[in-house]
Short mmCIF file of C-alpha atoms in Angstrom, two decimals:
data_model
loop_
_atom_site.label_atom_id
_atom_site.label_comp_id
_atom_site.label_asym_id
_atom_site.label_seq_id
_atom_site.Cartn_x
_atom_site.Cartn_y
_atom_site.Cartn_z
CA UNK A 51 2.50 -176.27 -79.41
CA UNK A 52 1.35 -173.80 -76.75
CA UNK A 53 4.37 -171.42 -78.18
CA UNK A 54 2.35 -171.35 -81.86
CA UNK A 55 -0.56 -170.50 -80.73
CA UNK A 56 0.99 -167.87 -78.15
CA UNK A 57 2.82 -166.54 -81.44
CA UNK A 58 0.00 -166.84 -83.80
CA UNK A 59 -2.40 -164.81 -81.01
CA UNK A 60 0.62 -161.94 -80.71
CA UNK A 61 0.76 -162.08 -84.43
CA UNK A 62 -3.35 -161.79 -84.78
CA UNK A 63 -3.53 -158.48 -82.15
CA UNK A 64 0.10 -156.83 -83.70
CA UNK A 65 0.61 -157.94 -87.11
CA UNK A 66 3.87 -159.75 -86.56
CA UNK A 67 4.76 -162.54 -89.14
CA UNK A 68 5.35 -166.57 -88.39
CA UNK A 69 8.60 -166.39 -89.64
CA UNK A 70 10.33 -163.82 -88.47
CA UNK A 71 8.69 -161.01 -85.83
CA UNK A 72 11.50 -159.05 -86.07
CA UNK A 73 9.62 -157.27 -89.14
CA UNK A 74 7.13 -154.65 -89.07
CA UNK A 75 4.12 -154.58 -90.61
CA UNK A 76 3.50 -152.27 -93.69
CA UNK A 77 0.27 -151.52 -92.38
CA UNK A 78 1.27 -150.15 -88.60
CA UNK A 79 3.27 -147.35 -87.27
CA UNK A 80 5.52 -146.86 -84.24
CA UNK A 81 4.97 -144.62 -81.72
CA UNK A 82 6.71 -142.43 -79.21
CA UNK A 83 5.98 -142.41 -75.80
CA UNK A 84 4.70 -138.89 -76.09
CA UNK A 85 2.62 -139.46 -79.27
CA UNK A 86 0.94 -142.57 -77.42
CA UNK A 87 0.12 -139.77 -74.70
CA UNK A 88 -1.46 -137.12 -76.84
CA UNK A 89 -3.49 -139.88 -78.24
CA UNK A 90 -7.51 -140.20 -77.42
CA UNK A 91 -9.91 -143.16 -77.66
CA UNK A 92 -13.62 -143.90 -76.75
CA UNK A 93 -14.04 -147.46 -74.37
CA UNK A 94 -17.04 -149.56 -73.74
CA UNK A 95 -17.08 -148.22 -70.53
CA UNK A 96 -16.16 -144.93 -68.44
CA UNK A 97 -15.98 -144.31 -64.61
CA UNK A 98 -15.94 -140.77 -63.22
CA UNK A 99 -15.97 -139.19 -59.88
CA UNK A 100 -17.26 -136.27 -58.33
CA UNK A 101 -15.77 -134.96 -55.30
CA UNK A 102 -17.44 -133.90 -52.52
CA UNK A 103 -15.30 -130.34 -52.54
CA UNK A 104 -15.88 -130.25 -56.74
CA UNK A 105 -18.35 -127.62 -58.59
CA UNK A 106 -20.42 -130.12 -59.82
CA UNK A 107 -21.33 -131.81 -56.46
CA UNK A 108 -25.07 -130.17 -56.28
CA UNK A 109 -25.45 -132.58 -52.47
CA UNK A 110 -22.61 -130.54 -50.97
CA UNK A 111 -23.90 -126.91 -51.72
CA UNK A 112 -27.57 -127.36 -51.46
CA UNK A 113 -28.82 -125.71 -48.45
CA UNK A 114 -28.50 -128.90 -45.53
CA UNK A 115 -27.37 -131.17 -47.72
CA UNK A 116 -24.43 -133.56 -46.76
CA UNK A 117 -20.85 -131.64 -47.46
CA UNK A 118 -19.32 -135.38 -47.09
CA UNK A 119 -20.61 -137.28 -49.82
CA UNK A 120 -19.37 -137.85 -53.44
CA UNK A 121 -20.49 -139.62 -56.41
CA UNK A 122 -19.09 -142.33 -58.44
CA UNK A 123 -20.57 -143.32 -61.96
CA UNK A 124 -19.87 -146.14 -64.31
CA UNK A 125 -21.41 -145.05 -67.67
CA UNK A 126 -21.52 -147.47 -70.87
CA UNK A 127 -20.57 -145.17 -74.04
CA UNK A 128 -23.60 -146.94 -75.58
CA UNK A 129 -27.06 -146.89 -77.17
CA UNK A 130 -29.46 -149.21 -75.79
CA UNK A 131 -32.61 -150.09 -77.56
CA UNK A 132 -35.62 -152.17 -75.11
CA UNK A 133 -38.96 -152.93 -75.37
CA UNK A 134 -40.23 -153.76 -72.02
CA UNK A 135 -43.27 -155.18 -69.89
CA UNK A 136 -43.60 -155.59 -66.36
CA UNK A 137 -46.74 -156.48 -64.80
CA UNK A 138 -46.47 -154.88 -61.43
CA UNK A 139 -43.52 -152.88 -59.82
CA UNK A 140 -43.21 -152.52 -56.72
CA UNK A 141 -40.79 -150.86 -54.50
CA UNK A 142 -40.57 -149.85 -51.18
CA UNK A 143 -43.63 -151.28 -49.79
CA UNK A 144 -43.75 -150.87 -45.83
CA UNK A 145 -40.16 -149.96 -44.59
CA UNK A 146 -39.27 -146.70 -43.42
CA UNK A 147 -41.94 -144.60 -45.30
CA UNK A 148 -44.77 -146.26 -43.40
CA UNK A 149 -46.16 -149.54 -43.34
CA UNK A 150 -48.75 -149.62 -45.22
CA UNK A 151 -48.12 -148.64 -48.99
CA UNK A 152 -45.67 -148.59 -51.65
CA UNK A 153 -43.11 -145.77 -52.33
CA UNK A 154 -43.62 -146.43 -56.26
CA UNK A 155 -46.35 -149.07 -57.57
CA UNK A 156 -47.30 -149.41 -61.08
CA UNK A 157 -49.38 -151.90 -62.44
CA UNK A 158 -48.89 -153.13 -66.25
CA UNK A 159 -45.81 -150.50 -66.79
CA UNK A 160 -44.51 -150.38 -70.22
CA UNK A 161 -41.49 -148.67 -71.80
CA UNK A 162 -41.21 -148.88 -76.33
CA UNK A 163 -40.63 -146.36 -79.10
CA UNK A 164 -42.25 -143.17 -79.04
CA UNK A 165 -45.83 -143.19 -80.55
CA UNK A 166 -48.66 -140.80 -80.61
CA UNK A 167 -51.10 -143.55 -81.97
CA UNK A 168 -54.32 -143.82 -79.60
CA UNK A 169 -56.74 -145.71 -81.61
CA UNK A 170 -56.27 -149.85 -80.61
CA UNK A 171 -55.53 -151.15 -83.88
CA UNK A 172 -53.83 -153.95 -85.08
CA UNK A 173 -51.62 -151.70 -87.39
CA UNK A 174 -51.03 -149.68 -84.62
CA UNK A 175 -50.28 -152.60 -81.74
CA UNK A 176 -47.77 -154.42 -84.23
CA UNK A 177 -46.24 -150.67 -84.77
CA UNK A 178 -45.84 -150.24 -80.75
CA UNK A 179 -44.42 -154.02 -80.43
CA UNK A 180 -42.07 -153.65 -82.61
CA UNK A 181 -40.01 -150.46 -81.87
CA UNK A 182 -37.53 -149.56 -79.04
CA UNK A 183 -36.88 -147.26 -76.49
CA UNK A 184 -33.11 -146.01 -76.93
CA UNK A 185 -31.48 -145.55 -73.81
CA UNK A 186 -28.32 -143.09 -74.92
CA UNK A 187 -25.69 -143.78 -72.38
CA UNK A 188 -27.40 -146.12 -69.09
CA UNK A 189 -24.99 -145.77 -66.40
CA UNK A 190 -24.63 -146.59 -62.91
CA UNK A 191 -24.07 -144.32 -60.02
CA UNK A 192 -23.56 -144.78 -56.39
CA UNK A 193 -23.33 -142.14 -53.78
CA UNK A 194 -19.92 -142.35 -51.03
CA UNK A 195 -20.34 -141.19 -47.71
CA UNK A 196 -16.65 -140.18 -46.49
CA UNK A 197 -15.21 -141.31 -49.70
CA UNK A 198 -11.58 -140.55 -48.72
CA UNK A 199 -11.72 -143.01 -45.81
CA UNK A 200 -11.64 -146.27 -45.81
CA UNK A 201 -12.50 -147.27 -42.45
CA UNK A 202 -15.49 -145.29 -42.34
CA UNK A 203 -17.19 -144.73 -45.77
CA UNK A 204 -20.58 -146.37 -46.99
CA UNK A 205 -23.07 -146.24 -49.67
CA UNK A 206 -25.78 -143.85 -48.93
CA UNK A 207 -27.33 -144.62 -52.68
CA UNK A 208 -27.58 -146.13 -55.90
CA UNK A 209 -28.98 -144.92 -58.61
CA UNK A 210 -29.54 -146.21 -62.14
CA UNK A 211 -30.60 -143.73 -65.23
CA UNK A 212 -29.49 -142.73 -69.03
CA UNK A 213 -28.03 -139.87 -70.10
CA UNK A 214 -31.33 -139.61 -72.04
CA UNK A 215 -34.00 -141.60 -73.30
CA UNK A 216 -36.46 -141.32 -76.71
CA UNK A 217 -39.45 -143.02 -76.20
CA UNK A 218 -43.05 -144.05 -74.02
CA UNK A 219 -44.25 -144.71 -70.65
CA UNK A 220 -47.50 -146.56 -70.68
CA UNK A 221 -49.17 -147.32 -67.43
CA UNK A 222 -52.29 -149.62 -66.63
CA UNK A 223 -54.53 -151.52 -69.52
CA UNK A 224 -56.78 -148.92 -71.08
CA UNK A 225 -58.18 -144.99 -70.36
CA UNK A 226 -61.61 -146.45 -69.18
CA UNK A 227 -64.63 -145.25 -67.23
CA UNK A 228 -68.15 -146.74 -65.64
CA UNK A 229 -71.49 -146.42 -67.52
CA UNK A 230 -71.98 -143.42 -65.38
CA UNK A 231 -68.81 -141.79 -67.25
CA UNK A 232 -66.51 -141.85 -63.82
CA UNK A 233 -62.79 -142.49 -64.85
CA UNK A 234 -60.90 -146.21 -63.63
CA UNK A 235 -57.94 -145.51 -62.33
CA UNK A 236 -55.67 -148.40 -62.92
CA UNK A 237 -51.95 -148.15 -63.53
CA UNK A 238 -50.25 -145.77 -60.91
CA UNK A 239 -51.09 -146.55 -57.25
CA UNK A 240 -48.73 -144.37 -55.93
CA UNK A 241 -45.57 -142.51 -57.03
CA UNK A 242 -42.34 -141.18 -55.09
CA UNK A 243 -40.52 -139.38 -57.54
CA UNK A 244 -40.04 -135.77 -59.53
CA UNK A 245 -41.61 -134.72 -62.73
CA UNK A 246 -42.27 -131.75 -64.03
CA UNK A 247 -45.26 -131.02 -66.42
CA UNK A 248 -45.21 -128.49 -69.45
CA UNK A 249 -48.24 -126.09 -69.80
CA UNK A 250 -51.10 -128.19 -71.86
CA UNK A 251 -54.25 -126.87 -73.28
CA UNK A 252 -57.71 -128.67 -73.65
CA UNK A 253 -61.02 -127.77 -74.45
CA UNK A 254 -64.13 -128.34 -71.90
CA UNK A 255 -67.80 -128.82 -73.00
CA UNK A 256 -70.39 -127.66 -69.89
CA UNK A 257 -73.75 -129.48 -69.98
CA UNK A 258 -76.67 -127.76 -70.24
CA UNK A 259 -78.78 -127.08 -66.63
CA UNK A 260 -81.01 -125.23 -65.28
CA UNK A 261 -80.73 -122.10 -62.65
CA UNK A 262 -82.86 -121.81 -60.13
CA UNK A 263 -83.19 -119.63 -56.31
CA UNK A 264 -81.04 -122.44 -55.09
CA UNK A 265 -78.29 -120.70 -56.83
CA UNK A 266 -79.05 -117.19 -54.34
CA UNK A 267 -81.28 -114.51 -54.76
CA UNK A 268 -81.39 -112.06 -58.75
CA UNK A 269 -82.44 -108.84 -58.40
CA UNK A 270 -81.92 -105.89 -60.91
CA UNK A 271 -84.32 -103.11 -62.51
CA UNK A 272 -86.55 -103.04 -65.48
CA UNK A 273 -87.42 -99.71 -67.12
CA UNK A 274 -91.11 -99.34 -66.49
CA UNK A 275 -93.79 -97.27 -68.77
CA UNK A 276 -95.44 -95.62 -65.88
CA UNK A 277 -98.49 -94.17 -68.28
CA UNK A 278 -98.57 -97.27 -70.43
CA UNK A 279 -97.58 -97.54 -74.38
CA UNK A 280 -99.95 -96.33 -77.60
CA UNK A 281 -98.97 -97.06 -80.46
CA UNK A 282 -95.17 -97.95 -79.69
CA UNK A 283 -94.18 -95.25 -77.78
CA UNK A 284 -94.37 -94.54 -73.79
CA UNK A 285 -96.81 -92.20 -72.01
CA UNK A 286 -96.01 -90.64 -68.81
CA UNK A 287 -92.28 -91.71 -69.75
CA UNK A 288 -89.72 -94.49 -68.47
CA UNK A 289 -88.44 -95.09 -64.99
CA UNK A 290 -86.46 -97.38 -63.35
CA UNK A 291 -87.91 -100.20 -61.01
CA UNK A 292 -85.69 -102.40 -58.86
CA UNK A 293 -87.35 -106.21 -58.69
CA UNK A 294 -86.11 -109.58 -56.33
CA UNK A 295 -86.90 -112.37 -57.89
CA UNK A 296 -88.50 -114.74 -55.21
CA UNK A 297 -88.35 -118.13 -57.61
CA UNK A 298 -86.96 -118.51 -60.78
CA UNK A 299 -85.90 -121.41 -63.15
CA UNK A 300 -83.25 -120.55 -66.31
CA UNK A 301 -82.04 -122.39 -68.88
CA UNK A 302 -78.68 -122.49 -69.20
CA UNK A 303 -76.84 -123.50 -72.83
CA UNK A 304 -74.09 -125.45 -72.84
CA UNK A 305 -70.64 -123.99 -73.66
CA UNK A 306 -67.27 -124.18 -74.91
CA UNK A 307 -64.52 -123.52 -72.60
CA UNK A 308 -61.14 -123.34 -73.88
CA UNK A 309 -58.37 -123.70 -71.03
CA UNK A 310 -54.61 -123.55 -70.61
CA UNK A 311 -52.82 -124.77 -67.13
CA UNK A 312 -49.96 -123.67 -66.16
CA UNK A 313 -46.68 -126.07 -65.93
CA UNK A 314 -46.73 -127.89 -62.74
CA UNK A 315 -44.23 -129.84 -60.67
CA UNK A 316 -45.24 -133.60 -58.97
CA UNK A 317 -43.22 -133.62 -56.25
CA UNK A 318 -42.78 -135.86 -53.26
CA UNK A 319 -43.83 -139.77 -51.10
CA UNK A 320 -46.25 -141.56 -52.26
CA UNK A 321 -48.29 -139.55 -54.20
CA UNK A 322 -51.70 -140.34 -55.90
CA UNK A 323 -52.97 -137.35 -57.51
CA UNK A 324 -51.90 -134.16 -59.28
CA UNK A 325 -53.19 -130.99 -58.75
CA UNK A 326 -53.52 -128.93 -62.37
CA UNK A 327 -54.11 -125.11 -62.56
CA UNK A 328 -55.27 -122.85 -65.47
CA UNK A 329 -57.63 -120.47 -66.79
CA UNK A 330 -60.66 -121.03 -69.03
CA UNK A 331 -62.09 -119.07 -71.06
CA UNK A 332 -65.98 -119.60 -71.49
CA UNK A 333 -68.05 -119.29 -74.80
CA UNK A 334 -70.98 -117.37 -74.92
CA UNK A 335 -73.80 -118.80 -72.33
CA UNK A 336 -77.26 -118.22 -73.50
CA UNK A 337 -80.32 -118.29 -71.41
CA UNK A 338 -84.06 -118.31 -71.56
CA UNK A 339 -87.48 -119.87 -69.63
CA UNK A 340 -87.70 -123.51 -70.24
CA UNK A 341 -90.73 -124.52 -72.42
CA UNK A 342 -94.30 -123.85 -71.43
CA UNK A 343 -92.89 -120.83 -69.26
CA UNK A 344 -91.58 -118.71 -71.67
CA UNK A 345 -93.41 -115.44 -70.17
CA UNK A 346 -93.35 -116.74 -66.61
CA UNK A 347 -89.94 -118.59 -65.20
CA UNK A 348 -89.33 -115.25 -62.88
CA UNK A 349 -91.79 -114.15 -60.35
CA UNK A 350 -90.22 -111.19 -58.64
CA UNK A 351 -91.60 -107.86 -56.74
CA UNK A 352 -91.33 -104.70 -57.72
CA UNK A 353 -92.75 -101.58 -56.51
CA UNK A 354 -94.99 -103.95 -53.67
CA UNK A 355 -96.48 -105.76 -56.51
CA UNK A 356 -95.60 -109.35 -57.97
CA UNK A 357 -94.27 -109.29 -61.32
CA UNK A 358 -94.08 -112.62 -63.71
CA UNK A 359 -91.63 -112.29 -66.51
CA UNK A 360 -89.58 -114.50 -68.81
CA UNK A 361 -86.29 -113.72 -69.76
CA UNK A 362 -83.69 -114.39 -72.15
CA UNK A 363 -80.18 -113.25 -73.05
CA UNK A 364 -76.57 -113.82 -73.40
CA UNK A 365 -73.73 -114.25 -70.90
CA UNK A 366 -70.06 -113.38 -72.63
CA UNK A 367 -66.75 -113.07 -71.99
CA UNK A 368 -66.89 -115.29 -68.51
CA UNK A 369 -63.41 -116.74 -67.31
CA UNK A 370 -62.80 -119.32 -64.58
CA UNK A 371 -59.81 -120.51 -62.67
CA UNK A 372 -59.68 -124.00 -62.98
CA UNK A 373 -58.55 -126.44 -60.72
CA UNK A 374 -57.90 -130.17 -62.10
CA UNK A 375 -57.42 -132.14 -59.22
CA UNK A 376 -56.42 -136.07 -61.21
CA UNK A 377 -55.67 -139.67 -59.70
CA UNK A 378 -52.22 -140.40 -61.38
CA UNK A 379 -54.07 -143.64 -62.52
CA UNK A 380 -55.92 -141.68 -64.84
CA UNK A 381 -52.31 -140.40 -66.06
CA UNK A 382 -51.73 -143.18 -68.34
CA UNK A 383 -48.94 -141.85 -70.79
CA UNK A 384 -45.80 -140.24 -70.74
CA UNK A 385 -43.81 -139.20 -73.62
CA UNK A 386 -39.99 -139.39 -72.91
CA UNK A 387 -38.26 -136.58 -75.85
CA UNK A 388 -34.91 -136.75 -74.92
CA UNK A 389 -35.50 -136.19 -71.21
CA UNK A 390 -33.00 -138.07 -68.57
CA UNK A 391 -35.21 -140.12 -66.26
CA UNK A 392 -33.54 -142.32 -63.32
CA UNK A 393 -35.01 -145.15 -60.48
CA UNK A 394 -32.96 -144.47 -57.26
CA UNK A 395 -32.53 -145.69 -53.84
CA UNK A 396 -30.92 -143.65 -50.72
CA UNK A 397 -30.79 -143.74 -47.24
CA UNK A 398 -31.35 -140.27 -47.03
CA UNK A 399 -32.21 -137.17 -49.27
CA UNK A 400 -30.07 -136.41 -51.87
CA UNK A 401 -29.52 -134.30 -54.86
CA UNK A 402 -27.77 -136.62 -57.62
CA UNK A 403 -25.72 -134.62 -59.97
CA UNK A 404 -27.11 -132.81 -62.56
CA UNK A 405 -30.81 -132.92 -61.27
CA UNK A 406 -32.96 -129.92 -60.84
CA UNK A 407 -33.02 -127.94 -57.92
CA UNK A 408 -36.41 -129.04 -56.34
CA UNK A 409 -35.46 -132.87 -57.19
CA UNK A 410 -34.12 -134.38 -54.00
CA UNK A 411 -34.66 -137.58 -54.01
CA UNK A 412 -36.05 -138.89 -50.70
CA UNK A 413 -35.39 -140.93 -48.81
CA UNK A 414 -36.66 -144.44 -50.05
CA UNK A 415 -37.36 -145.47 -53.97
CA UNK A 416 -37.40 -142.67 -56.43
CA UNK A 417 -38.16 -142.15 -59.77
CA UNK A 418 -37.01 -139.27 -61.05
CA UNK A 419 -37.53 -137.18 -64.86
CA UNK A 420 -35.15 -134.45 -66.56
CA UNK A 421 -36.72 -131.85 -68.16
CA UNK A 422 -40.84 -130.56 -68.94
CA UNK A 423 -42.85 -133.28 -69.69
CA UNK A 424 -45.53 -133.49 -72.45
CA UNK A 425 -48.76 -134.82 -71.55
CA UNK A 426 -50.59 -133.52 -74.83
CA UNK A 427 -54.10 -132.41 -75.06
CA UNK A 428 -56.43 -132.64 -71.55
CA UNK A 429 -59.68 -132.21 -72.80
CA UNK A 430 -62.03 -134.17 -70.96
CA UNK A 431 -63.46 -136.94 -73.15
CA UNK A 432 -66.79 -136.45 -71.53
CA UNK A 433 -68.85 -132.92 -70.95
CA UNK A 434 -68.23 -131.49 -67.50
CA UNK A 435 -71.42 -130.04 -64.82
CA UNK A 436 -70.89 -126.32 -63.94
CA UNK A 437 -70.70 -126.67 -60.47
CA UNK A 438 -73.59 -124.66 -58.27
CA UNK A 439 -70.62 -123.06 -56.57
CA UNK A 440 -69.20 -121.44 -59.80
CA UNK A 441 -73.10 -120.25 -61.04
CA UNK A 442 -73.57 -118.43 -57.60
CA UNK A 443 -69.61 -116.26 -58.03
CA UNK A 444 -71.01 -115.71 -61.54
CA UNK A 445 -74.54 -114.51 -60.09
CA UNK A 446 -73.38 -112.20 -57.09
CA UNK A 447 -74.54 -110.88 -54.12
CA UNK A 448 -78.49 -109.49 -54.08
CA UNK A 449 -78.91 -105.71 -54.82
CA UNK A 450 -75.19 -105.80 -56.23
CA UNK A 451 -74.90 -102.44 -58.80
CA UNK A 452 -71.20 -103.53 -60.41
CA UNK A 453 -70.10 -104.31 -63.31
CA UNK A 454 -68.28 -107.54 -62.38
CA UNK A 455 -71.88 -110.26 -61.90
CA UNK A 456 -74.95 -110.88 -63.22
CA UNK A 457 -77.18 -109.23 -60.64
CA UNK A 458 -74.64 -106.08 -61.74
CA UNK A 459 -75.35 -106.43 -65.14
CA UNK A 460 -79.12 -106.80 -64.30
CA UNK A 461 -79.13 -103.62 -62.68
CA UNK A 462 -76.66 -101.46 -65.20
CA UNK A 463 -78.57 -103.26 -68.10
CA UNK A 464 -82.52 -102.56 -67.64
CA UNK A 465 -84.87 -104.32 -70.24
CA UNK A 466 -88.00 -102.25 -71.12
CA UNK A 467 -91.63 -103.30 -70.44
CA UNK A 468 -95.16 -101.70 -69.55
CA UNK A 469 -96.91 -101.99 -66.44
CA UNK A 470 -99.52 -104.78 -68.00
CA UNK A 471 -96.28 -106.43 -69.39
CA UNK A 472 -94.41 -106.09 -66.15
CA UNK A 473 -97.69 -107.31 -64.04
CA UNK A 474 -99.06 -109.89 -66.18
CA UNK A 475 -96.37 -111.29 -67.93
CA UNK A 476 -93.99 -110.74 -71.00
CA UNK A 477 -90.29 -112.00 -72.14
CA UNK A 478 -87.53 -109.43 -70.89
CA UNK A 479 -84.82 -109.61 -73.85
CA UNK A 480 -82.24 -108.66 -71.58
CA UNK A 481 -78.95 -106.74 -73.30
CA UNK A 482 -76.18 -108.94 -73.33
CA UNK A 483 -73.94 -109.68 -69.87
CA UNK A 484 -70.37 -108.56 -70.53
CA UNK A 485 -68.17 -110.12 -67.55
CA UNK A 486 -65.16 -109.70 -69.00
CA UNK A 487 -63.73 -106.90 -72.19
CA UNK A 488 -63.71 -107.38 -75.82
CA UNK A 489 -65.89 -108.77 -78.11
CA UNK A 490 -68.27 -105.60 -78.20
CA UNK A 491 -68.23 -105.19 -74.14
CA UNK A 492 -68.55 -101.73 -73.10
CA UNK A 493 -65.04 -99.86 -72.19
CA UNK A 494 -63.15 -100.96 -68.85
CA UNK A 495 -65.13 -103.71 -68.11
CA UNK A 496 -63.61 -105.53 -65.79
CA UNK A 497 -62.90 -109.26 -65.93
CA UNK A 498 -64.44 -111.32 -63.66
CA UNK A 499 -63.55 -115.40 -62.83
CA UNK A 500 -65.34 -117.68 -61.19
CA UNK A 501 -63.92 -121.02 -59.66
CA UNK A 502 -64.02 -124.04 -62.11
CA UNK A 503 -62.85 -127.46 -60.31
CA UNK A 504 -62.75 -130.66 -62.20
CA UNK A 505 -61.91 -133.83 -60.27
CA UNK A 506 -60.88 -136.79 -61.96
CA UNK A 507 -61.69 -136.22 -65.47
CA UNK A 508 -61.49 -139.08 -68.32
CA UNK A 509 -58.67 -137.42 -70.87
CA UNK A 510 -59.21 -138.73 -74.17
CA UNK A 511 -55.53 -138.24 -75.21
CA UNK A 512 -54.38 -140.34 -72.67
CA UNK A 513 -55.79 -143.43 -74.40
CA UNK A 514 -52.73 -145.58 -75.88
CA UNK A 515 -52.09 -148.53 -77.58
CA UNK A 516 -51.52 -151.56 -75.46
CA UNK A 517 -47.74 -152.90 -76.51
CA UNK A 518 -49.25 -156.30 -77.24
CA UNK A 519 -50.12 -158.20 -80.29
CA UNK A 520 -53.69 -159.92 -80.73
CA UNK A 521 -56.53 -158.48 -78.22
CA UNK A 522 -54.62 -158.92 -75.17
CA UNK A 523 -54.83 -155.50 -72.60
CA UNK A 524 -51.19 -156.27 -71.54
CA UNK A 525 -48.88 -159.40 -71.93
#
């Protein structure tokens, strides 16, 4: 008995026949030795080693990195489609990085085919629950210390990653923020790991607000009639008077500013917060006395004598460095294109194969991503305050006679009135403020920037679609 079914499994793997094995199957070829040799195949699974005197070991030639350590990888030759959940990962908390804190904690952390969906429908959740992440290649990869010894070699890491991986990071249960429009961060508590972000562009909206001696002192000159005017023209002829406004109160417009930051690297233990930079470019900013003091917002001296004026005019061509300073748990959603990401441990810092130059992984938990990384659009889903501090760059010091602030411009730039109009009030159409070229502004004018921080803004393209059916914020 056990010699038919020993014969019947060698006959089922190489095609022999019951009756006489002697035979060979139509269907099958012999081989040589050397043919057998020359021939090629793909397994399930593939191990590969990296030396630590090989080209490829990045550890050994990085600048004090460890010249003894190599790497051994078991890869699966495989595509792996998941759709994940986890409600809170943790790793690392206390241990060598401090007591207190995690190296990586995520609440609600979701991985599922990519989607750029961000309105919560239930089109859109059963779309999201219902595709896969494909993992291209997962493998396994531990770092040797003295890997030619066996008395005295150990595992300085482990590390676990894909080749790459097509799909999206979630983190936390919704983009939210109080009645007073102050982002929740929720999601990412803290991050030890290496990402680097593309450029990405948004578009700001200022509020409106008003300008007042709080901001620093205006001064500038008005083209005086010294004889008066009859009949449109000026008698005794034009001459320029420098004023200081002692109070004043503008209205400001609100404004477009479009902005672009540049690509940025998160990089390090524990982190919380990302720092974003950029420049902005700001629409035209128009100004004028607030109602009921349309001929009298500006009480200034001139000449010894108190002058009451309004004013109104346009401010153009302003820049501003911006600084986004954001709580990763207002980062809610990563896109994944193709990037290699991994989750590592090590006893000390090490450069896994393959990863960038600036990604050594720390000592601790790591979580590491290949590549830029999209965030999409930043504009802030709520109209930003232009900060005091950014009005008074824009304004300048008192008495200033460039080209590069307003007080400049109010001195190059002199509105016309008579003495009566000067003394007892009248609106100054003042020419419009060019603080930057183009758009009409005189030749070589400078460009001037002011400072532009925003702190913790609400992004409206970081919304997402919770990877739940029904109403449920995460499951």
């Amino acid at each position: 008995m056990k010699s038919r079914y020993l014969c019947m499994f060698i006959s089922g793997l190489s095609g022999c026949l019951i009756n006489s094995i002697s035979v060979a199957s139509p269907t099958l070829q012999s081989m040589t030795d050397s043919e057998m040799s020359a021939t090629t195949g793909q397994a399930l699974m593939s191990l590969s080693y990296i030396a630590p005197s090989d080209a490829l070991n990045l550890e050994a030639k990085r600048t004090g990195g460890d010249t003894n350590i190599g790497f051994y990888k078991l890869g699966f030759e495989a595509k792996v489609e998941i759709n994940a959940n986890i409600r809170r990962l943790q790793l690392g908390c206390g241990g060598v990085n401090g007591a207190s804190g995690c190296d990586i904690d995520i609440e609600n952390f979701s991985l599922s085919g990519a989607s750029t969906d961000t309105q919560d429908t239930a089109a859109n959740r059963a779309a999201r629950v219902q595709s896969d992440a494909i993992m291209n290649n997962p493998f396994i990869e531990f770092a040797i210390k003295n890997p030619n010894s066996a008395s005295t070699r150990s595992v300085e890491g482990l590390r676990l990653s894909a080749e790459s991986v097509i799909g999206m990071l979630t983190f936390g249960t919704e983009n939210s923020q109080t009645s007073g429009k102050v982002g929740i961060p929720n999601g990412i508590n803290s991050l030890s790991g290496y990402m680097e972000l593309n450029s990405a562009s948004g578009t700001a909206v200022t509020n409106a607000r008003n300008m007042t001696q709080a901001i620093g002192d205006m001064t500038g000159r008005v083209e005086m009639c010294i004889g008066g005017v009859i009949f449109g023209s000026c008698v005794g002829g034009w001459a320029p008077v420098n004023y200081t406004a002692s109070t004043y109160n503008i209205e400001l417009s609100s404004a477009s500013a479009s902005f672009t930051t540049n690509p940025a690297v998160v990089n390090g233990k524990r982190q919380t917060a990302v720092q974003l930079t950029g420049i902005a470019n700001i629409g035209d900013i128009t100004f004028k006395c607030p109602t009921g003091q349309e001929t009298s917002c500006v009480t200034a001296t001139a000449l010894g004598l108190p002058l009451k004026e309004g004013v109104s005019g346009t401010i153009s061509n302003l820049k501003a460095n911006v600084l986004v300073n954001q709580s990763l748990g207002l980062i809610h959603k990563i896109p994944v294109n193709g990037n290699a990401f991994s989750l590592s441990l090590q006893n000390k810092n090490i450069q896994w194969p393959g990863a960038a130059a600036a990604n050594i992984a720390q000592q601790g938990w790591w979580l590491a991503f290949g590549g830029g990384i999209d965030i999409g659009n930043i504009s802030p889903s709520n109209n930003v305050d232009i900060p005091d501090s950014s009005l008074r760059q824009a304004l300048g010091p008192a008495g200033d006679q460039g080209n590069t602030t307003i007080n400049g411009a109010l001195y190059n730039n002199m509105p016309r009135c008579s003495i009566t109009g000067c003394l007892f009030g009248t609106v100054l159409q003042v020419p419009k403020i060019y603080l930057g070229p183009g758009n009409g502004a005189p030749a070589n004018t400078p460009q001037t920037y002011v400072d532009f921080p925003l702190v913790n803004q609400v992004l409206s393209a970081q919304s997402f679609v919770p990877n739940c059916y029904g109403g449920l914020k995460y499951c």
